[in-house]
Amino acid sequence: MRRIPSRPSVRRPMVPGSLVAFFALMVLFAGVGSTYFWYRTRPLPSPVAVADGRVVEIREPGWFDRGSGSVVVRYVVSGADHVIETRRHPGDHFLQLGDVVPVEYSGPNPAEGRSVWAIEERQEDYRYLRIGALVCAGLGLLSGMGWGVGRWRSSE
């Protein structure tokens, strides 16, 4: 009977490098998303005030757009009309024509307003993405350590 030569045993890392790369990508995506939402919700540099705006126009989403569309909100500051566009579904509210929306604006520049409800929703998104990035960073660190120990053991 003929004997088949055996191959030397090859030790492989305990954790595949693709898992480490996956967690690194997740940290990257969640970090970029949380940075964007942090930027959009940061406080305005000057004193702010809040005015009541009214929904005057509903813009339906296009064929390939996600979400429920947007609305145009008109608000008045010192007798001057200002207009902003915001999402139609900011958080728990689904806006219809004539609805009252709180609008935050900067004292010296009232034309640059933003919906208070949209800011609150983005702050929640920022918190969730930040927590997700931290969890993925921790798991990535653990899997990276497992990968490194496996590489070290396989080189012995």
mmCIF file with all atom_site columns, C-alpha atoms in Angstrom:
data_model
loop_
_atom_site.group_PDB
_atom_site.id
_atom_site.type_symbol
_atom_site.label_atom_id
_atom_site.label_alt_id
_atom_site.label_comp_id
_atom_site.label_asym_id
_atom_site.label_entity_id
_atom_site.label_seq_id
_atom_site.pdbx_PDB_ins_code
_atom_site.Cartn_x
_atom_site.Cartn_y
_atom_site.Cartn_z
_atom_site.occupancy
_atom_site.B_iso_or_equiv
_atom_site.pdbx_formal_charge
_atom_site.auth_seq_id
_atom_site.auth_comp_id
_atom_site.auth_asym_id
_atom_site.auth_atom_id
_atom_site.pdbx_PDB_model_num
ATOM 1   C CA . MET A 1 1   ? 0.000   0.000  0.000  1.00 0.00 ? 1   MET A CA 1
ATOM 2   C CA . ARG A 1 2   ? 1.231   3.388  -0.913 1.00 0.00 ? 2   ARG A CA 1
ATOM 3   C CA . ARG A 1 3   ? 1.573   6.032  1.772  1.00 0.00 ? 3   ARG A CA 1
ATOM 4   C CA . ILE A 1 4   ? 0.421   9.612  1.099  1.00 0.00 ? 4   ILE A CA 1
ATOM 5   C CA . PRO A 1 5   ? 2.844   12.190 2.437  1.00 0.00 ? 5   PRO A CA 1
ATOM 6   C CA . SER A 1 6   ? 1.262   14.464 4.992  1.00 0.00 ? 6   SER A CA 1
ATOM 7   C CA . ARG A 1 7   ? 1.447   18.196 4.684  1.00 0.00 ? 7   ARG A CA 1
ATOM 8   C CA . PRO A 1 8   ? 2.864   20.162 7.543  1.00 0.00 ? 8   PRO A CA 1
ATOM 9   C CA . SER A 1 9   ? 0.149   21.606 9.723  1.00 0.00 ? 9   SER A CA 1
ATOM 10  C CA . VAL A 1 10  ? -0.507  25.239 9.012  1.00 0.00 ? 10  VAL A CA 1
ATOM 11  C CA . ARG A 1 11  ? -1.792  27.257 11.887 1.00 0.00 ? 11  ARG A CA 1
ATOM 12  C CA . ARG A 1 12  ? -4.270  29.896 10.968 1.00 0.00 ? 12  ARG A CA 1
ATOM 13  C CA . PRO A 1 13  ? -5.216  33.012 12.904 1.00 0.00 ? 13  PRO A CA 1
ATOM 14  C CA . MET A 1 14  ? -8.059  32.564 15.403 1.00 0.00 ? 14  MET A CA 1
ATOM 15  C CA . VAL A 1 15  ? -9.916  35.522 13.921 1.00 0.00 ? 15  VAL A CA 1
ATOM 16  C CA . PRO A 1 16  ? -10.029 36.214 10.177 1.00 0.00 ? 16  PRO A CA 1
ATOM 17  C CA . GLY A 1 17  ? -8.637  39.524 9.010  1.00 0.00 ? 17  GLY A CA 1
ATOM 18  C CA . SER A 1 18  ? -11.898 40.195 7.150  1.00 0.00 ? 18  SER A CA 1
ATOM 19  C CA . LEU A 1 19  ? -13.700 40.509 10.501 1.00 0.00 ? 19  LEU A CA 1
ATOM 20  C CA . VAL A 1 20  ? -11.206 43.141 11.629 1.00 0.00 ? 20  VAL A CA 1
ATOM 21  C CA . ALA A 1 21  ? -11.664 44.979 8.316  1.00 0.00 ? 21  ALA A CA 1
ATOM 22  C CA . PHE A 1 22  ? -15.467 44.794 8.688  1.00 0.00 ? 22  PHE A CA 1
ATOM 23  C CA . PHE A 1 23  ? -15.385 46.445 12.098 1.00 0.00 ? 23  PHE A CA 1
ATOM 24  C CA . ALA A 1 24  ? -12.957 49.079 10.815 1.00 0.00 ? 24  ALA A CA 1
ATOM 25  C CA . LEU A 1 25  ? -15.377 49.935 7.988  1.00 0.00 ? 25  LEU A CA 1
ATOM 26  C CA . MET A 1 26  ? -18.302 50.070 10.417 1.00 0.00 ? 26  MET A CA 1
ATOM 27  C CA . VAL A 1 27  ? -16.369 52.482 12.644 1.00 0.00 ? 27  VAL A CA 1
ATOM 28  C CA . LEU A 1 28  ? -15.590 54.601 9.588  1.00 0.00 ? 28  LEU A CA 1
ATOM 29  C CA . PHE A 1 29  ? -19.212 54.752 8.384  1.00 0.00 ? 29  PHE A CA 1
ATOM 30  C CA . ALA A 1 30  ? -20.714 55.354 11.827 1.00 0.00 ? 30  ALA A CA 1
ATOM 31  C CA . GLY A 1 31  ? -18.018 57.931 12.608 1.00 0.00 ? 31  GLY A CA 1
ATOM 32  C CA . VAL A 1 32  ? -18.679 59.870 9.410  1.00 0.00 ? 32  VAL A CA 1
ATOM 33  C CA . GLY A 1 33  ? -22.446 59.737 10.018 1.00 0.00 ? 33  GLY A CA 1
ATOM 34  C CA . SER A 1 34  ? -22.189 60.874 13.625 1.00 0.00 ? 34  SER A CA 1
ATOM 35  C CA . THR A 1 35  ? -19.826 63.691 12.633 1.00 0.00 ? 35  THR A CA 1
ATOM 36  C CA . TYR A 1 36  ? -22.330 64.870 10.015 1.00 0.00 ? 36  TYR A CA 1
ATOM 37  C CA . PHE A 1 37  ? -25.222 64.849 12.500 1.00 0.00 ? 37  PHE A CA 1
ATOM 38  C CA . TRP A 1 38  ? -23.079 66.579 15.132 1.00 0.00 ? 38  TRP A CA 1
ATOM 39  C CA . TYR A 1 39  ? -22.259 69.298 12.588 1.00 0.00 ? 39  TYR A CA 1
ATOM 40  C CA . ARG A 1 40  ? -25.936 69.766 11.669 1.00 0.00 ? 40  ARG A CA 1
ATOM 41  C CA . THR A 1 41  ? -27.093 70.025 15.315 1.00 0.00 ? 41  THR A CA 1
ATOM 42  C CA . ARG A 1 42  ? -24.382 72.151 16.839 1.00 0.00 ? 42  ARG A CA 1
ATOM 43  C CA . PRO A 1 43  ? -25.626 75.321 18.523 1.00 0.00 ? 43  PRO A CA 1
ATOM 44  C CA . LEU A 1 44  ? -25.780 78.507 16.507 1.00 0.00 ? 44  LEU A CA 1
ATOM 45  C CA . PRO A 1 45  ? -22.930 80.944 17.270 1.00 0.00 ? 45  PRO A CA 1
ATOM 46  C CA . SER A 1 46  ? -25.163 83.841 18.299 1.00 0.00 ? 46  SER A CA 1
ATOM 47  C CA . PRO A 1 47  ? -28.224 84.126 20.534 1.00 0.00 ? 47  PRO A CA 1
ATOM 48  C CA . VAL A 1 48  ? -31.177 82.211 19.143 1.00 0.00 ? 48  VAL A CA 1
ATOM 49  C CA . ALA A 1 49  ? -34.913 82.774 19.165 1.00 0.00 ? 49  ALA A CA 1
ATOM 50  C CA . VAL A 1 50  ? -37.840 80.567 18.224 1.00 0.00 ? 50  VAL A CA 1
ATOM 51  C CA . ALA A 1 51  ? -40.728 81.569 15.989 1.00 0.00 ? 51  ALA A CA 1
ATOM 52  C CA . ASP A 1 52  ? -43.818 79.694 14.915 1.00 0.00 ? 52  ASP A CA 1
ATOM 53  C CA . GLY A 1 53  ? -43.837 78.836 11.233 1.00 0.00 ? 53  GLY A CA 1
ATOM 54  C CA . ARG A 1 54  ? -46.633 77.476 9.066  1.00 0.00 ? 54  ARG A CA 1
ATOM 55  C CA . VAL A 1 55  ? -46.390 74.761 6.437  1.00 0.00 ? 55  VAL A CA 1
ATOM 56  C CA . VAL A 1 56  ? -47.295 76.439 3.154  1.00 0.00 ? 56  VAL A CA 1
ATOM 57  C CA . GLU A 1 57  ? -46.221 73.841 0.593  1.00 0.00 ? 57  GLU A CA 1
ATOM 58  C CA . ILE A 1 58  ? -45.693 70.085 0.458  1.00 0.00 ? 58  ILE A CA 1
ATOM 59  C CA . ARG A 1 59  ? -43.101 68.692 -1.942 1.00 0.00 ? 59  ARG A CA 1
ATOM 60  C CA . GLU A 1 60  ? -43.538 65.025 -2.763 1.00 0.00 ? 60  GLU A CA 1
ATOM 61  C CA . PRO A 1 61  ? -40.408 62.882 -3.157 1.00 0.00 ? 61  PRO A CA 1
ATOM 62  C CA . GLY A 1 62  ? -39.132 62.001 -6.602 1.00 0.00 ? 62  GLY A CA 1
ATOM 63  C CA . TRP A 1 63  ? -39.167 58.492 -7.985 1.00 0.00 ? 63  TRP A CA 1
ATOM 64  C CA . PHE A 1 64  ? -35.788 57.529 -6.606 1.00 0.00 ? 64  PHE A CA 1
ATOM 65  C CA . ASP A 1 65  ? -35.853 59.670 -3.448 1.00 0.00 ? 65  ASP A CA 1
ATOM 66  C CA . ARG A 1 66  ? -36.194 58.061 -0.054 1.00 0.00 ? 66  ARG A CA 1
ATOM 67  C CA . GLY A 1 67  ? -38.458 59.391 2.663  1.00 0.00 ? 67  GLY A CA 1
ATOM 68  C CA . SER A 1 68  ? -41.750 61.199 2.627  1.00 0.00 ? 68  SER A CA 1
ATOM 69  C CA . GLY A 1 69  ? -40.675 64.364 0.846  1.00 0.00 ? 69  GLY A CA 1
ATOM 70  C CA . SER A 1 70  ? -40.229 67.852 2.230  1.00 0.00 ? 70  SER A CA 1
ATOM 71  C CA . VAL A 1 71  ? -42.269 70.855 3.266  1.00 0.00 ? 71  VAL A CA 1
ATOM 72  C CA . VAL A 1 72  ? -41.808 74.591 2.901  1.00 0.00 ? 72  VAL A CA 1
ATOM 73  C CA . VAL A 1 73  ? -42.277 76.485 6.161  1.00 0.00 ? 73  VAL A CA 1
ATOM 74  C CA . ARG A 1 74  ? -42.889 80.237 6.269  1.00 0.00 ? 74  ARG A CA 1
ATOM 75  C CA . TYR A 1 75  ? -42.186 82.209 9.433  1.00 0.00 ? 75  TYR A CA 1
ATOM 76  C CA . VAL A 1 76  ? -42.256 85.920 10.233 1.00 0.00 ? 76  VAL A CA 1
ATOM 77  C CA . VAL A 1 77  ? -39.561 87.815 12.152 1.00 0.00 ? 77  VAL A CA 1
ATOM 78  C CA . SER A 1 78  ? -39.903 91.583 12.691 1.00 0.00 ? 78  SER A CA 1
ATOM 79  C CA . GLY A 1 79  ? -42.477 91.855 9.910  1.00 0.00 ? 79  GLY A CA 1
ATOM 80  C CA . ALA A 1 80  ? -40.323 90.109 7.296  1.00 0.00 ? 80  ALA A CA 1
ATOM 81  C CA . ASP A 1 81  ? -41.280 86.736 5.789  1.00 0.00 ? 81  ASP A CA 1
ATOM 82  C CA . HIS A 1 82  ? -38.676 83.985 5.731  1.00 0.00 ? 82  HIS A CA 1
ATOM 83  C CA . VAL A 1 83  ? -38.889 80.511 4.222  1.00 0.00 ? 83  VAL A CA 1
ATOM 84  C CA . ILE A 1 84  ? -37.097 77.245 5.027  1.00 0.00 ? 84  ILE A CA 1
ATOM 85  C CA . GLU A 1 85  ? -37.423 73.744 3.633  1.00 0.00 ? 85  GLU A CA 1
ATOM 86  C CA . THR A 1 86  ? -37.356 70.758 5.958  1.00 0.00 ? 86  THR A CA 1
ATOM 87  C CA . ARG A 1 87  ? -38.282 67.090 5.886  1.00 0.00 ? 87  ARG A CA 1
ATOM 88  C CA . ARG A 1 88  ? -41.969 66.250 5.947  1.00 0.00 ? 88  ARG A CA 1
ATOM 89  C CA . HIS A 1 89  ? -41.553 63.656 8.679  1.00 0.00 ? 89  HIS A CA 1
ATOM 90  C CA . PRO A 1 90  ? -39.271 65.119 11.384 1.00 0.00 ? 90  PRO A CA 1
ATOM 91  C CA . GLY A 1 91  ? -39.372 62.600 14.215 1.00 0.00 ? 91  GLY A CA 1
ATOM 92  C CA . ASP A 1 92  ? -42.836 61.910 15.627 1.00 0.00 ? 92  ASP A CA 1
ATOM 93  C CA . HIS A 1 93  ? -44.597 64.471 13.442 1.00 0.00 ? 93  HIS A CA 1
ATOM 94  C CA . PHE A 1 94  ? -45.959 64.036 9.911  1.00 0.00 ? 94  PHE A CA 1
ATOM 95  C CA . LEU A 1 95  ? -46.482 67.567 8.617  1.00 0.00 ? 95  LEU A CA 1
ATOM 96  C CA . GLN A 1 96  ? -49.558 68.641 6.645  1.00 0.00 ? 96  GLN A CA 1
ATOM 97  C CA . LEU A 1 97  ? -50.547 71.986 5.107  1.00 0.00 ? 97  LEU A CA 1
ATOM 98  C CA . GLY A 1 98  ? -51.216 74.625 7.756  1.00 0.00 ? 98  GLY A CA 1
ATOM 99  C CA . ASP A 1 99  ? -49.396 72.839 10.600 1.00 0.00 ? 99  ASP A CA 1
ATOM 100 C CA . VAL A 1 100 ? -47.436 75.011 13.017 1.00 0.00 ? 100 VAL A CA 1
ATOM 101 C CA . VAL A 1 101 ? -43.707 74.226 13.203 1.00 0.00 ? 101 VAL A CA 1
ATOM 102 C CA . PRO A 1 102 ? -41.287 75.784 15.716 1.00 0.00 ? 102 PRO A CA 1
ATOM 103 C CA . VAL A 1 103 ? -38.377 77.375 13.845 1.00 0.00 ? 103 VAL A CA 1
ATOM 104 C CA . GLU A 1 104 ? -35.071 78.289 15.520 1.00 0.00 ? 104 GLU A CA 1
ATOM 105 C CA . TYR A 1 105 ? -33.179 81.194 14.019 1.00 0.00 ? 105 TYR A CA 1
ATOM 106 C CA . SER A 1 106 ? -30.143 83.297 14.821 1.00 0.00 ? 106 SER A CA 1
ATOM 107 C CA . GLY A 1 107 ? -30.884 86.759 16.224 1.00 0.00 ? 107 GLY A CA 1
ATOM 108 C CA . PRO A 1 108 ? -28.734 88.775 13.784 1.00 0.00 ? 108 PRO A CA 1
ATOM 109 C CA . ASN A 1 109 ? -29.594 86.584 10.790 1.00 0.00 ? 109 ASN A CA 1
ATOM 110 C CA . PRO A 1 110 ? -33.228 85.398 10.941 1.00 0.00 ? 110 PRO A CA 1
ATOM 111 C CA . ALA A 1 111 ? -33.186 84.184 7.324  1.00 0.00 ? 111 ALA A CA 1
ATOM 112 C CA . GLU A 1 112 ? -31.117 81.128 8.315  1.00 0.00 ? 112 GLU A CA 1
ATOM 113 C CA . GLY A 1 113 ? -33.681 79.218 10.332 1.00 0.00 ? 113 GLY A CA 1
ATOM 114 C CA . ARG A 1 114 ? -34.033 75.513 11.023 1.00 0.00 ? 114 ARG A CA 1
ATOM 115 C CA . SER A 1 115 ? -36.818 73.315 12.330 1.00 0.00 ? 115 SER A CA 1
ATOM 116 C CA . VAL A 1 116 ? -36.544 72.540 16.035 1.00 0.00 ? 116 VAL A CA 1
ATOM 117 C CA . TRP A 1 117 ? -38.068 69.093 15.503 1.00 0.00 ? 117 TRP A CA 1
ATOM 118 C CA . ALA A 1 118 ? -35.527 68.209 12.807 1.00 0.00 ? 118 ALA A CA 1
ATOM 119 C CA . ILE A 1 119 ? -32.688 69.255 15.138 1.00 0.00 ? 119 ILE A CA 1
ATOM 120 C CA . GLU A 1 120 ? -34.027 67.002 17.909 1.00 0.00 ? 120 GLU A CA 1
ATOM 121 C CA . GLU A 1 121 ? -34.265 64.045 15.535 1.00 0.00 ? 121 GLU A CA 1
ATOM 122 C CA . ARG A 1 122 ? -30.725 64.577 14.269 1.00 0.00 ? 122 ARG A CA 1
ATOM 123 C CA . GLN A 1 123 ? -29.456 64.724 17.850 1.00 0.00 ? 123 GLN A CA 1
ATOM 124 C CA . GLU A 1 124 ? -30.968 61.278 18.480 1.00 0.00 ? 124 GLU A CA 1
ATOM 125 C CA . ASP A 1 125 ? -29.359 59.976 15.283 1.00 0.00 ? 125 ASP A CA 1
ATOM 126 C CA . TYR A 1 126 ? -26.034 61.439 16.419 1.00 0.00 ? 126 TYR A CA 1
ATOM 127 C CA . ARG A 1 127 ? -26.268 59.619 19.771 1.00 0.00 ? 127 ARG A CA 1
ATOM 128 C CA . TYR A 1 128 ? -27.121 56.258 18.174 1.00 0.00 ? 128 TYR A CA 1
ATOM 129 C CA . LEU A 1 129 ? -24.373 56.487 15.573 1.00 0.00 ? 129 LEU A CA 1
ATOM 130 C CA . ARG A 1 130 ? -21.818 57.555 18.179 1.00 0.00 ? 130 ARG A CA 1
ATOM 131 C CA . ILE A 1 131 ? -22.748 54.569 20.372 1.00 0.00 ? 131 ILE A CA 1
ATOM 132 C CA . GLY A 1 132 ? -22.598 52.286 17.311 1.00 0.00 ? 132 GLY A CA 1
ATOM 133 C CA . ALA A 1 133 ? -19.160 53.595 16.397 1.00 0.00 ? 133 ALA A CA 1
ATOM 134 C CA . LEU A 1 134 ? -17.885 53.023 19.943 1.00 0.00 ? 134 LEU A CA 1
ATOM 135 C CA . VAL A 1 135 ? -19.303 49.480 20.086 1.00 0.00 ? 135 VAL A CA 1
ATOM 136 C CA . CYS A 1 136 ? -17.795 48.617 16.684 1.00 0.00 ? 136 CYS A CA 1
ATOM 137 C CA . ALA A 1 137 ? -14.470 50.122 17.769 1.00 0.00 ? 137 ALA A CA 1
ATOM 138 C CA . GLY A 1 138 ? -14.453 47.926 20.881 1.00 0.00 ? 138 GLY A CA 1
ATOM 139 C CA . LEU A 1 139 ? -15.357 44.803 18.921 1.00 0.00 ? 139 LEU A CA 1
ATOM 140 C CA . GLY A 1 140 ? -12.796 45.713 16.274 1.00 0.00 ? 140 GLY A CA 1
ATOM 141 C CA . LEU A 1 141 ? -10.141 46.103 18.945 1.00 0.00 ? 141 LEU A CA 1
ATOM 142 C CA . LEU A 1 142 ? -10.984 42.691 20.425 1.00 0.00 ? 142 LEU A CA 1
ATOM 143 C CA . SER A 1 143 ? -11.043 40.989 17.032 1.00 0.00 ? 143 SER A CA 1
ATOM 144 C CA . GLY A 1 144 ? -7.786  42.747 16.092 1.00 0.00 ? 144 GLY A CA 1
ATOM 145 C CA . MET A 1 145 ? -6.179  41.413 19.250 1.00 0.00 ? 145 MET A CA 1
ATOM 146 C CA . GLY A 1 146 ? -7.471  37.918 18.429 1.00 0.00 ? 146 GLY A CA 1
ATOM 147 C CA . TRP A 1 147 ? -6.131  38.220 14.905 1.00 0.00 ? 147 TRP A CA 1
ATOM 148 C CA . GLY A 1 148 ? -2.747  39.410 16.189 1.00 0.00 ? 148 GLY A CA 1
ATOM 149 C CA . VAL A 1 149 ? -2.486  36.581 18.749 1.00 0.00 ? 149 VAL A CA 1
ATOM 150 C CA . GLY A 1 150 ? -3.405  34.070 16.069 1.00 0.00 ? 150 GLY A CA 1
ATOM 151 C CA . ARG A 1 151 ? -0.721  35.444 13.735 1.00 0.00 ? 151 ARG A CA 1
ATOM 152 C CA . TRP A 1 152 ? 1.829   35.360 16.540 1.00 0.00 ? 152 TRP A CA 1
ATOM 153 C CA . ARG A 1 153 ? 0.961   31.752 17.429 1.00 0.00 ? 153 ARG A CA 1
ATOM 154 C CA . SER A 1 154 ? 1.036   30.626 13.803 1.00 0.00 ? 154 SER A CA 1
ATOM 155 C CA . SER A 1 155 ? 4.552   32.015 13.355 1.00 0.00 ? 155 SER A CA 1
ATOM 156 C CA . GLU A 1 156 ? 5.987   29.817 16.131 1.00 0.00 ? 156 GLU A CA 1
#
